[in-house]
mmCIF file of C-alpha atoms in Angstrom:
data_model
loop_
_atom_site.group_PDB
_atom_site.id
_atom_site.type_symbol
_atom_site.label_atom_id
_atom_site.label_comp_id
_atom_site.label_asym_id
_atom_site.label_seq_id
_atom_site.Cartn_x
_atom_site.Cartn_y
_atom_site.Cartn_z
ATOM 1 C CA MET D 1 -15.088 -9.965 6.904
ATOM 2 C CA ILE D 2 -13.915 -12.829 8.225
ATOM 3 C CA ILE D 3 -10.329 -14.103 7.293
ATOM 4 C CA ARG D 4 -9.341 -17.399 7.720
ATOM 5 C CA HIS D 5 -6.222 -18.914 9.451
ATOM 6 C CA ILE D 6 -6.255 -21.839 6.142
ATOM 7 C CA PHE D 7 -5.869 -21.154 2.723
ATOM 8 C CA THR D 8 -4.513 -22.295 -0.301
ATOM 9 C CA ILE D 9 -2.096 -20.761 -2.844
ATOM 10 C CA ALA D 10 -2.976 -21.860 -6.438
ATOM 11 C CA LEU D 11 0.470 -21.260 -8.690
ATOM 12 C CA THR D 12 -0.167 -23.196 -11.328
ATOM 13 C CA GLY D 13 -2.655 -26.259 -12.293
ATOM 14 C CA SER D 14 -1.124 -28.445 -10.361
ATOM 15 C CA ILE D 15 1.653 -26.564 -7.482
ATOM 16 C CA ALA D 16 -0.654 -25.663 -4.824
ATOM 17 C CA LEU D 17 1.066 -24.497 -1.419
ATOM 18 C CA ALA D 18 -1.539 -24.645 1.703
ATOM 19 C CA CYS D 19 -1.149 -23.120 5.483
ATOM 20 C CA GLY D 20 -3.048 -24.289 8.447
ATOM 21 C CA GLY D 21 -2.288 -24.316 11.987
ATOM 22 C CA GLY D 22 0.047 -21.719 11.923
ATOM 23 C CA THR D 23 2.472 -22.996 9.494
ATOM 24 C CA CYS D 24 2.599 -20.036 7.361
ATOM 25 C CA ILE D 25 1.379 -17.294 9.818
ATOM 26 C CA SER D 26 4.957 -16.002 11.175
ATOM 27 C CA THR D 27 5.690 -13.441 13.904
ATOM 28 C CA ALA D 28 4.209 -11.162 11.078
ATOM 29 C CA ALA D 29 0.889 -12.392 12.266
ATOM 30 C CA ALA D 30 2.061 -12.004 15.401
ATOM 31 C CA ASP D 31 3.155 -8.710 15.147
ATOM 32 C CA ALA D 32 -0.292 -8.055 13.160
ATOM 33 C CA GLY D 33 -1.879 -8.991 16.489
ATOM 34 C CA ALA D 34 -4.366 -10.697 14.481
ATOM 35 C CA SER D 35 -5.768 -13.999 13.927
ATOM 36 C CA GLY D 36 -5.667 -14.126 10.385
ATOM 37 C CA PHE D 37 -4.398 -12.083 7.205
ATOM 38 C CA PRO D 38 -2.302 -9.209 8.035
ATOM 39 C CA VAL D 39 -2.698 -5.897 6.371
ATOM 40 C CA TYR D 40 0.531 -3.743 7.221
ATOM 41 C CA ASP D 41 0.801 0.019 6.914
ATOM 42 C CA ASN D 42 3.537 1.281 4.826
ATOM 43 C CA THR D 43 2.332 4.747 3.740
ATOM 44 C CA PHE D 44 3.480 8.021 3.934
ATOM 45 C CA TYR D 45 0.617 9.926 2.575
ATOM 46 C CA SER D 46 0.430 13.007 5.306
ATOM 47 C CA ASN D 47 -3.205 12.563 5.271
ATOM 48 C CA VAL D 48 -4.187 9.011 5.631
ATOM 49 C CA ASN D 49 -3.723 6.952 9.017
ATOM 50 C CA LEU D 50 -4.616 3.231 8.238
ATOM 51 C CA GLU D 51 -4.016 2.173 11.831
ATOM 52 C CA ARG D 52 -7.603 3.729 12.514
ATOM 53 C CA VAL D 53 -8.759 1.397 9.938
ATOM 54 C CA GLY D 54 -6.937 -1.919 11.479
ATOM 55 C CA ALA D 55 -4.025 -1.700 10.084
ATOM 56 C CA VAL D 56 -0.622 -2.142 11.435
ATOM 57 C CA LYS D 57 2.353 0.402 11.158
ATOM 58 C CA SER D 58 5.339 -1.551 9.481
ATOM 59 C CA ASN D 59 8.777 -0.036 9.232
ATOM 60 C CA VAL D 60 11.194 0.230 6.060
ATOM 61 C CA ILE D 61 14.788 1.015 5.900
ATOM 62 C CA TYR D 62 16.021 2.696 2.572
ATOM 63 C CA GLU D 63 19.045 2.037 1.012
ATOM 64 C CA ALA D 64 20.284 5.783 0.964
ATOM 65 C CA PRO D 65 20.672 6.499 4.828
ATOM 66 C CA ILE D 66 22.725 3.476 5.124
ATOM 67 C CA ALA D 67 24.762 4.530 1.722
ATOM 68 C CA GLN D 68 25.530 7.429 3.959
ATOM 69 C CA LEU D 69 26.308 5.521 6.821
ATOM 70 C CA ALA D 70 28.650 4.432 4.533
ATOM 71 C CA GLY D 71 30.219 7.232 3.249
ATOM 72 C CA GLN D 72 28.672 7.558 -0.274
ATOM 73 C CA ASN D 73 26.387 9.826 -1.895
ATOM 74 C CA PRO D 74 23.169 9.303 -0.578
ATOM 75 C CA GLU D 75 20.987 11.228 -3.523
ATOM 76 C CA ASN D 76 22.812 7.848 -5.601
ATOM 77 C CA PHE D 77 20.621 5.637 -3.696
ATOM 78 C CA ARG D 78 17.035 7.471 -4.517
ATOM 79 C CA GLY D 79 14.742 7.292 -7.149
ATOM 80 C CA THR D 80 16.307 5.635 -10.170
ATOM 81 C CA ARG D 81 19.463 4.464 -9.350
ATOM 82 C CA PRO D 82 22.478 5.827 -11.515
ATOM 83 C CA ARG D 83 24.185 2.979 -13.639
ATOM 84 C CA GLY D 84 26.579 0.676 -11.525
ATOM 85 C CA ALA D 85 25.709 2.212 -8.151
ATOM 86 C CA GLU D 86 26.168 -0.827 -5.668
ATOM 87 C CA LEU D 87 25.099 -0.395 -1.896
ATOM 88 C CA ALA D 88 28.579 -0.641 0.130
ATOM 89 C CA LEU D 89 28.833 -2.261 3.573
ATOM 90 C CA PRO D 90 28.325 0.644 6.632
ATOM 91 C CA ALA D 91 30.005 0.154 9.810
ATOM 92 C CA LYS D 92 28.003 -2.504 12.294
ATOM 93 C CA SER D 93 27.658 -1.011 14.991
ATOM 94 C CA ALA D 94 26.388 2.555 12.937
ATOM 95 C CA TYR D 95 24.038 0.181 10.763
ATOM 96 C CA GLU D 96 22.419 -1.678 13.708
ATOM 97 C CA ALA D 97 22.214 1.695 15.310
ATOM 98 C CA TYR D 98 20.082 3.036 12.486
ATOM 99 C CA VAL D 99 18.270 -0.261 12.541
ATOM 100 C CA GLN D 100 17.517 -0.106 16.411
ATOM 101 C CA ARG D 101 16.141 3.701 15.891
ATOM 102 C CA THR D 102 14.116 3.186 12.892
ATOM 103 C CA SER D 103 12.016 0.557 13.979
ATOM 104 C CA SER D 104 9.364 1.489 16.463
ATOM 105 C CA HIS D 105 6.405 0.350 14.656
ATOM 106 C CA PRO D 106 5.125 -3.224 15.448
ATOM 107 C CA GLY D 107 4.983 -4.583 12.069
ATOM 108 C CA PRO D 108 7.438 -6.157 10.107
ATOM 109 C CA VAL D 109 11.327 -4.439 9.501
ATOM 110 C CA VAL D 110 11.340 -4.776 5.924
ATOM 111 C CA LEU D 111 15.160 -4.188 4.019
ATOM 112 C CA ASP D 112 15.169 -2.185 0.869
ATOM 113 C CA PHE D 113 18.221 -2.384 -1.327
ATOM 114 C CA GLU D 114 17.836 -2.630 -4.618
ATOM 115 C CA THR D 115 21.430 -2.044 -5.811
ATOM 116 C CA LEU D 116 21.950 -5.535 -4.383
ATOM 117 C CA TYR D 117 19.232 -7.591 -6.198
ATOM 118 C CA LEU D 118 20.295 -10.781 -7.305
ATOM 119 C CA LYS D 119 21.086 -10.414 -11.080
ATOM 120 C CA GLY D 120 23.960 -9.543 -13.696
ATOM 121 C CA ALA D 121 27.117 -11.231 -13.988
ATOM 122 C CA ARG D 122 27.549 -14.240 -11.767
ATOM 123 C CA SER D 123 30.459 -12.789 -9.625
ATOM 124 C CA VAL D 124 28.199 -9.585 -9.068
ATOM 125 C CA ALA D 125 25.267 -11.201 -7.603
ATOM 126 C CA GLU D 126 27.610 -13.705 -5.304
ATOM 127 C CA ARG D 127 28.826 -10.457 -3.956
ATOM 128 C CA HIS D 128 25.593 -8.913 -3.427
ATOM 129 C CA TYR D 129 24.542 -12.335 -1.526
ATOM 130 C CA GLN D 130 27.392 -11.485 0.669
ATOM 131 C CA LYS D 131 26.334 -7.856 1.168
ATOM 132 C CA LEU D 132 22.809 -9.050 1.883
ATOM 133 C CA ARG D 133 22.983 -11.752 3.817
ATOM 134 C CA LYS D 134 25.484 -10.020 5.994
ATOM 135 C CA LEU D 135 23.173 -7.240 6.282
ATOM 136 C CA LEU D 136 20.199 -9.295 7.072
ATOM 137 C CA GLU D 137 22.168 -11.150 9.775
ATOM 138 C CA TRP D 138 23.273 -7.723 11.563
ATOM 139 C CA ALA D 139 19.448 -6.275 11.344
ATOM 140 C CA HIS D 140 18.431 -9.606 13.297
ATOM 141 C CA GLU D 141 20.963 -9.132 15.834
ATOM 142 C CA ALA D 142 19.833 -4.832 16.375
ATOM 143 C CA VAL D 143 16.109 -5.958 16.193
ATOM 144 C CA PRO D 144 16.250 -9.443 17.850
ATOM 145 C CA GLY D 145 13.067 -11.443 17.977
ATOM 146 C CA ARG D 146 11.476 -9.224 15.314
ATOM 147 C CA THR D 147 10.153 -10.009 11.629
ATOM 148 C CA VAL D 148 13.305 -8.951 9.132
ATOM 149 C CA GLY D 149 12.968 -9.447 5.349
ATOM 150 C CA TYR D 150 14.115 -7.875 1.958
ATOM 151 C CA TYR D 151 11.825 -5.917 -0.068
ATOM 152 C CA GLY D 152 11.867 -7.223 -3.751
ATOM 153 C CA VAL D 153 14.669 -10.029 -3.902
ATOM 154 C CA LEU D 154 11.326 -12.218 -4.387
ATOM 155 C CA GLY D 155 10.382 -11.250 -8.154
ATOM 156 C CA ASN D 156 13.778 -9.583 -9.071
ATOM 157 C CA THR D 157 16.087 -11.942 -8.861
ATOM 158 C CA ASN D 158 17.410 -14.139 -11.853
ATOM 159 C CA PRO D 159 16.917 -17.510 -12.148
ATOM 160 C CA HIS D 160 20.207 -18.843 -12.548
ATOM 161 C CA TYR D 161 20.676 -17.810 -8.889
ATOM 162 C CA TYR D 162 17.795 -19.490 -7.328
ATOM 163 C CA LYS D 163 20.253 -21.089 -4.775
ATOM 164 C CA LEU D 164 21.481 -17.708 -3.414
ATOM 165 C CA GLU D 165 17.934 -16.628 -3.187
ATOM 166 C CA ARG D 166 17.174 -20.017 -1.358
ATOM 167 C CA ARG D 167 20.371 -19.447 0.957
ATOM 168 C CA LEU D 168 19.504 -15.842 1.312
ATOM 169 C CA ALA D 169 15.763 -16.691 1.856
ATOM 170 C CA GLU D 170 16.553 -19.403 5.026
ATOM 171 C CA ARG D 171 17.429 -16.598 7.432
ATOM 172 C CA GLU D 172 14.119 -14.000 6.255
ATOM 173 C CA ASP D 173 11.265 -13.769 8.448
ATOM 174 C CA ALA D 174 9.256 -13.313 5.938
ATOM 175 C CA LEU D 175 9.489 -11.915 1.758
ATOM 176 C CA PHE D 176 8.296 -8.665 0.406
ATOM 177 C CA PRO D 177 7.637 -8.940 -3.031
ATOM 178 C CA SER D 178 6.581 -5.726 -5.287
ATOM 179 C CA LEU D 179 3.188 -6.124 -6.972
ATOM 180 C CA TYR D 180 2.622 -2.706 -7.799
ATOM 181 C CA THR D 181 0.477 -1.801 -10.824
ATOM 182 C CA PHE D 182 1.436 -0.735 -13.962
ATOM 183 C CA SER D 183 -1.615 -0.988 -16.332
ATOM 184 C CA ASP D 184 -5.620 -1.768 -15.787
ATOM 185 C CA ASN D 185 -4.933 -5.291 -17.001
ATOM 186 C CA ARG D 186 -6.233 -7.228 -13.904
ATOM 187 C CA PRO D 187 -5.266 -10.692 -15.405
ATOM 188 C CA ALA D 188 -1.695 -9.904 -16.511
ATOM 189 C CA TRP D 189 -0.974 -8.507 -13.055
ATOM 190 C CA ARG D 190 -2.631 -11.744 -11.556
ATOM 191 C CA THR D 191 -0.308 -13.723 -13.883
ATOM 192 C CA ARG D 192 2.756 -11.791 -12.425
ATOM 193 C CA PHE D 193 1.429 -12.385 -8.764
ATOM 194 C CA ARG D 194 1.441 -16.335 -9.594
ATOM 195 C CA GLN D 195 4.619 -15.984 -11.150
ATOM 196 C CA ILE D 196 6.309 -14.583 -8.018
ATOM 197 C CA MET D 197 4.621 -16.809 -5.913
ATOM 198 C CA ALA D 198 5.713 -20.004 -8.021
ATOM 199 C CA GLU D 199 9.153 -18.307 -7.394
ATOM 200 C CA ALA D 200 8.542 -18.609 -3.554
ATOM 201 C CA ALA D 201 7.759 -21.660 -3.613
ATOM 202 C CA THR D 202 10.677 -23.002 -5.309
ATOM 203 C CA VAL D 203 13.388 -20.646 -3.085
ATOM 204 C CA ALA D 204 11.701 -20.567 0.171
ATOM 205 C CA PRO D 205 8.457 -23.172 0.440
ATOM 206 C CA GLY D 206 6.019 -22.517 3.295
ATOM 207 C CA LYS D 207 7.775 -18.806 4.462
ATOM 208 C CA PRO D 208 5.541 -15.901 4.510
ATOM 209 C CA VAL D 209 5.183 -13.784 1.641
ATOM 210 C CA ASP D 210 3.892 -10.265 2.006
ATOM 211 C CA ALA D 211 3.030 -8.797 -0.764
ATOM 212 C CA TYR D 212 3.692 -4.803 -1.008
ATOM 213 C CA LEU D 213 0.892 -3.076 -2.635
ATOM 214 C CA TRP D 214 -0.116 0.870 -3.623
ATOM 215 C CA PRO D 215 -3.473 2.511 -4.556
ATOM 216 C CA GLN D 216 -1.823 4.509 -7.275
ATOM 217 C CA TYR D 217 -0.235 3.142 -10.627
ATOM 218 C CA HIS D 218 3.293 3.171 -10.890
ATOM 219 C CA GLY D 219 5.683 5.616 -12.354
ATOM 220 C CA GLY D 220 6.699 5.587 -16.192
ATOM 221 C CA THR D 221 3.444 4.034 -16.990
ATOM 222 C CA LYS D 222 0.276 5.969 -18.955
ATOM 223 C CA LEU D 223 -1.726 6.010 -15.707
ATOM 224 C CA ALA D 224 1.129 6.904 -13.688
ATOM 225 C CA GLY D 225 0.011 8.853 -10.324
ATOM 226 C CA ARG D 226 -3.542 7.692 -10.817
ATOM 227 C CA TYR D 227 -5.547 5.866 -8.197
ATOM 228 C CA LEU D 228 -7.068 2.471 -8.636
ATOM 229 C CA THR D 229 -10.715 2.622 -8.450
ATOM 230 C CA PRO D 230 -12.329 1.260 -5.650
ATOM 231 C CA ASP D 231 -13.369 -2.165 -7.595
ATOM 232 C CA HIS D 232 -9.721 -2.545 -8.516
ATOM 233 C CA TRP D 233 -8.006 -2.009 -5.638
ATOM 234 C CA ARG D 234 -10.759 -4.468 -3.709
ATOM 235 C CA TYR D 235 -9.874 -6.725 -6.133
ATOM 236 C CA GLU D 236 -5.877 -6.634 -5.492
ATOM 237 C CA LEU D 237 -6.700 -7.023 -1.933
ATOM 238 C CA GLU D 238 -8.975 -10.029 -2.173
ATOM 239 C CA THR D 239 -6.479 -11.369 -4.748
ATOM 240 C CA ALA D 240 -3.814 -11.020 -2.320
ATOM 241 C CA HIS D 241 -5.786 -12.892 0.522
ATOM 242 C CA GLN D 242 -5.840 -15.958 -2.357
ATOM 243 C CA LEU D 243 -2.081 -16.028 -3.120
ATOM 244 C CA CYS D 244 0.047 -14.790 -0.446
ATOM 245 C CA SER D 245 -0.126 -14.629 3.524
ATOM 246 C CA GLY D 246 -0.458 -10.771 3.864
ATOM 247 C CA VAL D 247 0.265 -7.450 2.087
ATOM 248 C CA VAL D 248 2.104 -4.249 2.858
ATOM 249 C CA ILE D 249 0.087 -1.196 2.174
ATOM 250 C CA TRP D 250 3.008 1.377 0.742
ATOM 251 C CA SER D 251 2.703 5.213 -0.973
ATOM 252 C CA PRO D 252 5.426 7.969 -1.410
ATOM 253 C CA TRP D 253 5.472 11.142 1.209
ATOM 254 C CA ALA D 254 2.570 12.993 -0.352
ATOM 255 C CA SER D 255 -0.807 13.953 0.334
ATOM 256 C CA ASP D 256 -3.765 11.824 -0.811
ATOM 257 C CA PRO D 257 -6.635 13.776 -2.420
ATOM 258 C CA ASP D 258 -8.597 10.552 -3.003
ATOM 259 C CA GLN D 259 -9.461 8.198 -0.160
ATOM 260 C CA ARG D 260 -11.875 6.067 -1.604
ATOM 261 C CA TRP D 261 -9.410 3.148 -1.363
ATOM 262 C CA VAL D 262 -9.119 3.500 2.311
ATOM 263 C CA ASP D 263 -12.782 3.279 2.755
ATOM 264 C CA GLU D 264 -12.524 -0.597 0.628
ATOM 265 C CA THR D 265 -9.471 -1.078 2.987
ATOM 266 C CA ALA D 266 -11.453 -0.837 6.093
ATOM 267 C CA ALA D 267 -14.248 -2.597 4.540
ATOM 268 C CA PHE D 268 -11.712 -5.558 3.331
ATOM 269 C CA LEU D 269 -10.545 -5.447 7.451
ATOM 270 C CA GLY D 270 -14.120 -5.228 8.911
#
């Protein structure tokens, strides 16, 4: 399919974000080596290689190894975090060395620090912001010229702290919200997508937004672990193409027994 540079994001009946002439296609699109809608591969399926169908491999920096650098127990920063877990700042030199070492792929560098979301008491949110700003600054220094942004801060920020989110987004090259699937209610999923894009328009107008998608249903749901039907997966890719600037496809470490979604991704990129 032919992907356009120019697209309109319908946020509400009266709010729209139009991007063209390169305005909303950041270095993320340049990283993709594509002239249109980038699809990044952040999957860990042992038997899937989305680069073969045209996706670009991206990078993710998780909390657990950074916590270990900071002298914390990394097991407290995997999966469901214990209540009160909060990532500490590691030594700058060790952090930058880790970011450099683990950012070998050509796509964006995504920082996934979920215990530092901007929520809770104001003192907590402000402390989290200071840490997020510093870790982002150090990542930029570690991999200059690369697209760097946070996973999940967009979509997981208390509206009371949009001012902090705006200040953080000014330093990000792109935003990476999670749009994983919790049910087969497509209108509800699309509504959540629109809400996140409305938040993006509020805190970072014009900033590229690359949504994280996962071809399986999220854990903790009735459909947990099942694969989306090919039609449902194509619906999500097409909706993302309408509403944001790109997608990052994620998966856990596993073997994939149902690769029909790969065929749909290939057709989407075709």
